[in-house]
mmCIF file of C-alpha atoms in Angstrom:
data_model
loop_
_atom_site.group_PDB
_atom_site.id
_atom_site.type_symbol
_atom_site.label_atom_id
_atom_site.label_comp_id
_atom_site.label_asym_id
_atom_site.label_seq_id
_atom_site.Cartn_x
_atom_site.Cartn_y
_atom_site.Cartn_z
ATOM 1 C CA MET A 1 -4.535 -6.504 10.314
ATOM 2 C CA LEU A 2 -3.894 -9.922 8.882
ATOM 3 C CA ARG A 3 -6.065 -11.431 11.580
ATOM 4 C CA HIS A 4 -8.967 -9.254 10.393
ATOM 5 C CA VAL A 5 -8.469 -10.379 6.802
ATOM 6 C CA CYS A 6 -8.640 -14.031 7.800
ATOM 7 C CA ARG A 7 -11.487 -13.795 10.306
ATOM 8 C CA ASP A 8 -13.687 -10.946 9.082
ATOM 9 C CA ARG A 9 -13.193 -10.206 5.407
ATOM 10 C CA GLY A 10 -16.440 -8.242 5.265
ATOM 11 C CA ALA A 11 -15.276 -5.730 7.853
ATOM 12 C CA THR A 12 -11.897 -5.432 6.159
ATOM 13 C CA LEU A 13 -13.551 -4.738 2.807
ATOM 14 C CA ALA A 14 -15.834 -2.175 4.455
ATOM 15 C CA ARG A 15 -12.814 -0.372 5.932
ATOM 16 C CA ILE A 16 -11.157 -0.274 2.524
ATOM 17 C CA ARG A 17 -14.397 0.867 0.872
ATOM 18 C CA ASP A 18 -14.783 3.661 3.445
ATOM 19 C CA GLY A 19 -11.315 4.947 2.607
ATOM 20 C CA ILE A 20 -9.557 3.767 5.736
ATOM 21 C CA VAL A 21 -6.383 2.617 3.990
ATOM 22 C CA PRO A 22 -3.383 3.205 6.212
ATOM 23 C CA ALA A 23 0.067 2.541 4.855
ATOM 24 C CA PRO A 24 0.696 -0.103 7.553
ATOM 25 C CA THR A 25 -2.116 -2.195 6.055
ATOM 26 C CA LEU A 26 -0.468 -2.116 2.660
ATOM 27 C CA ARG A 27 2.918 -2.982 4.186
ATOM 28 C CA ALA A 28 1.419 -5.865 6.177
ATOM 29 C CA MET A 29 -0.271 -7.296 3.090
ATOM 30 C CA ALA A 30 2.891 -6.949 0.995
ATOM 31 C CA ALA A 31 4.956 -8.638 3.713
ATOM 32 C CA THR A 32 2.402 -11.440 3.925
ATOM 33 C CA ILE A 33 2.609 -11.973 0.176
ATOM 34 C CA VAL A 34 6.405 -12.036 0.227
ATOM 35 C CA ILE A 35 6.750 -14.419 3.168
ATOM 36 C CA ALA A 36 3.958 -16.820 2.239
ATOM 37 C CA THR A 37 4.851 -17.104 -1.430
ATOM 38 C CA ALA A 38 8.577 -17.343 -0.701
ATOM 39 C CA LEU A 39 7.832 -20.469 1.339
ATOM 40 C CA VAL A 40 5.721 -21.911 -1.469
ATOM 41 C CA GLY A 41 8.326 -20.970 -4.069
ATOM 42 C CA ALA A 42 11.074 -22.656 -2.069
ATOM 43 C CA ALA A 43 8.968 -25.804 -1.775
ATOM 44 C CA LEU A 44 8.323 -25.838 -5.516
ATOM 45 C CA GLY A 45 11.977 -25.075 -6.232
ATOM 46 C CA SER A 46 12.989 -28.085 -4.185
ATOM 47 C CA PHE A 47 11.950 -30.303 -7.086
ATOM 48 C CA ARG A 48 14.986 -29.052 -9.026
ATOM 49 C CA GLY A 49 17.150 -28.445 -5.959
ATOM 50 C CA GLY A 50 20.208 -26.296 -5.553
ATOM 51 C CA VAL A 51 20.005 -22.654 -6.499
ATOM 52 C CA GLN A 52 16.543 -23.171 -8.005
ATOM 53 C CA ILE A 53 15.129 -23.150 -4.469
ATOM 54 C CA ALA A 54 16.327 -19.572 -3.969
ATOM 55 C CA TYR A 55 15.260 -18.483 -7.461
ATOM 56 C CA ALA A 56 11.749 -19.816 -6.959
ATOM 57 C CA ALA A 57 11.536 -18.257 -3.489
ATOM 58 C CA VAL A 58 12.317 -14.854 -5.017
ATOM 59 C CA LYS A 59 10.442 -15.266 -8.283
ATOM 60 C CA LEU A 60 6.991 -16.197 -6.955
ATOM 61 C CA PRO A 61 6.623 -13.178 -4.610
ATOM 62 C CA ALA A 62 7.934 -10.864 -7.344
ATOM 63 C CA VAL A 63 5.384 -12.153 -9.834
ATOM 64 C CA LEU A 64 2.461 -11.792 -7.427
ATOM 65 C CA LEU A 65 3.491 -8.333 -6.224
ATOM 66 C CA GLY A 66 4.018 -7.244 -9.823
ATOM 67 C CA ALA A 67 0.607 -8.525 -10.818
ATOM 68 C CA ALA A 68 -0.988 -6.687 -7.899
ATOM 69 C CA ALA A 69 0.849 -3.469 -8.777
ATOM 70 C CA LEU A 70 -0.354 -3.683 -12.372
ATOM 71 C CA SER A 71 -3.907 -4.679 -11.486
ATOM 72 C CA ALA A 72 -4.674 -1.821 -9.089
ATOM 73 C CA PRO A 73 -4.409 0.998 -11.668
ATOM 74 C CA VAL A 74 -6.491 -1.040 -14.102
ATOM 75 C CA LEU A 75 -9.154 -1.553 -11.420
ATOM 76 C CA THR A 76 -9.130 2.193 -10.739
ATOM 77 C CA ALA A 77 -9.393 3.033 -14.453
ATOM 78 C CA VAL A 78 -12.272 0.619 -15.022
ATOM 79 C CA GLY A 79 -14.045 1.954 -11.948
ATOM 80 C CA ALA A 80 -13.596 5.530 -13.144
ATOM 81 C CA ALA A 81 -14.903 4.581 -16.589
ATOM 82 C CA LEU A 82 -18.008 3.157 -14.921
ATOM 83 C CA GLY A 83 -18.568 6.314 -12.899
ATOM 84 C CA ARG A 84 -16.957 5.398 -9.597
ATOM 85 C CA PRO A 85 -14.671 7.985 -8.002
ATOM 86 C CA ALA A 86 -10.994 7.227 -8.607
ATOM 87 C CA ARG A 87 -9.424 5.633 -5.512
ATOM 88 C CA LEU A 88 -6.020 4.282 -6.448
ATOM 89 C CA ALA A 89 -4.810 3.878 -2.854
ATOM 90 C CA SER A 90 -7.946 1.980 -1.839
ATOM 91 C CA ASP A 91 -7.768 -0.186 -4.944
ATOM 92 C CA LEU A 92 -4.120 -1.002 -4.270
ATOM 93 C CA VAL A 93 -4.938 -2.083 -0.718
ATOM 94 C CA LEU A 94 -7.934 -4.062 -1.997
ATOM 95 C CA VAL A 95 -5.852 -5.934 -4.570
ATOM 96 C CA THR A 96 -2.962 -6.631 -2.196
ATOM 97 C CA THR A 97 -5.401 -7.831 0.478
ATOM 98 C CA ALA A 98 -6.938 -10.279 -1.967
ATOM 99 C CA VAL A 99 -3.541 -11.505 -3.118
ATOM 100 C CA ALA A 100 -2.344 -11.824 0.497
ATOM 101 C CA PHE A 101 -5.366 -13.953 1.368
ATOM 102 C CA GLY A 102 -4.661 -16.172 -1.641
ATOM 103 C CA ALA A 103 -0.998 -16.377 -0.674
ATOM 104 C CA LEU A 104 -1.955 -17.587 2.793
ATOM 105 C CA LEU A 105 -4.166 -20.279 1.288
ATOM 106 C CA LEU A 106 -1.357 -21.327 -1.010
ATOM 107 C CA ALA A 107 1.110 -21.411 1.885
ATOM 108 C CA ALA A 108 -1.282 -23.647 3.794
ATOM 109 C CA CYS A 109 -0.816 -26.255 1.063
ATOM 110 C CA THR A 110 2.975 -26.135 1.202
ATOM 111 C CA PRO A 111 3.174 -29.240 3.428
ATOM 112 C CA LEU A 112 1.266 -31.142 0.740
ATOM 113 C CA VAL A 113 3.770 -30.003 -1.881
ATOM 114 C CA LEU A 114 6.614 -31.151 0.359
ATOM 115 C CA LEU A 115 4.855 -34.469 0.916
ATOM 116 C CA ALA A 116 4.546 -34.911 -2.842
ATOM 117 C CA ARG A 117 8.258 -34.153 -3.104
ATOM 118 C CA ALA A 118 9.018 -36.734 -0.421
ATOM 119 C CA ILE A 119 7.127 -39.474 -2.273
ATOM 120 C CA ALA A 120 8.817 -38.512 -5.569
ATOM 121 C CA MET A 121 5.631 -37.361 -7.310
ATOM 122 C CA PRO A 122 6.484 -35.734 -10.670
ATOM 123 C CA TYR A 123 6.648 -31.920 -10.636
ATOM 124 C CA HIS A 124 3.985 -31.320 -13.297
ATOM 125 C CA GLU A 125 1.517 -33.591 -11.514
ATOM 126 C CA VAL A 126 2.092 -31.645 -8.295
ATOM 127 C CA ILE A 127 1.404 -28.366 -10.100
ATOM 128 C CA LEU A 128 -1.808 -29.789 -11.580
ATOM 129 C CA CYS A 129 -2.884 -30.950 -8.127
ATOM 130 C CA VAL A 130 -2.227 -27.510 -6.630
ATOM 131 C CA VAL A 131 -4.223 -25.844 -9.412
ATOM 132 C CA ALA A 132 -7.069 -28.346 -9.003
ATOM 133 C CA THR A 133 -7.077 -27.713 -5.261
ATOM 134 C CA PHE A 134 -7.517 -23.961 -5.685
ATOM 135 C CA ALA A 135 -9.812 -23.984 -8.725
ATOM 136 C CA PRO A 136 -13.083 -24.250 -6.751
ATOM 137 C CA ILE A 137 -12.139 -21.525 -4.255
ATOM 138 C CA GLY A 138 -14.089 -18.391 -4.969
ATOM 139 C CA PRO A 139 -14.975 -15.162 -3.223
#
């Protein structure tokens, strides 16, 4: 499923729109979010070292999964208010798919974060560079 998200987002969105939302898709997207953001969190936590590496590796996936879990019902409610049929399961898969794709992009930049760590670049400058890197990325 992850391969389809990366190579053919249009077909993946069409499957979600058509109501084809199997539980394995949701599990695959959640696992992708956890693994990819845990790697990024560990890299960012390496600036402080020690136990902060583990905290950051747990914290970043929890924040993104929590945001996705809170966003899906809001998306469903707004859609229902605008006259769209309520589809909470589809909206949850849609949100987690989008977050998983973003998590993969963020994980792709992890070597750059580690390079910045290796050359002793200050933490806040690294964060600003990561944000600037992802700012122009749109749908």
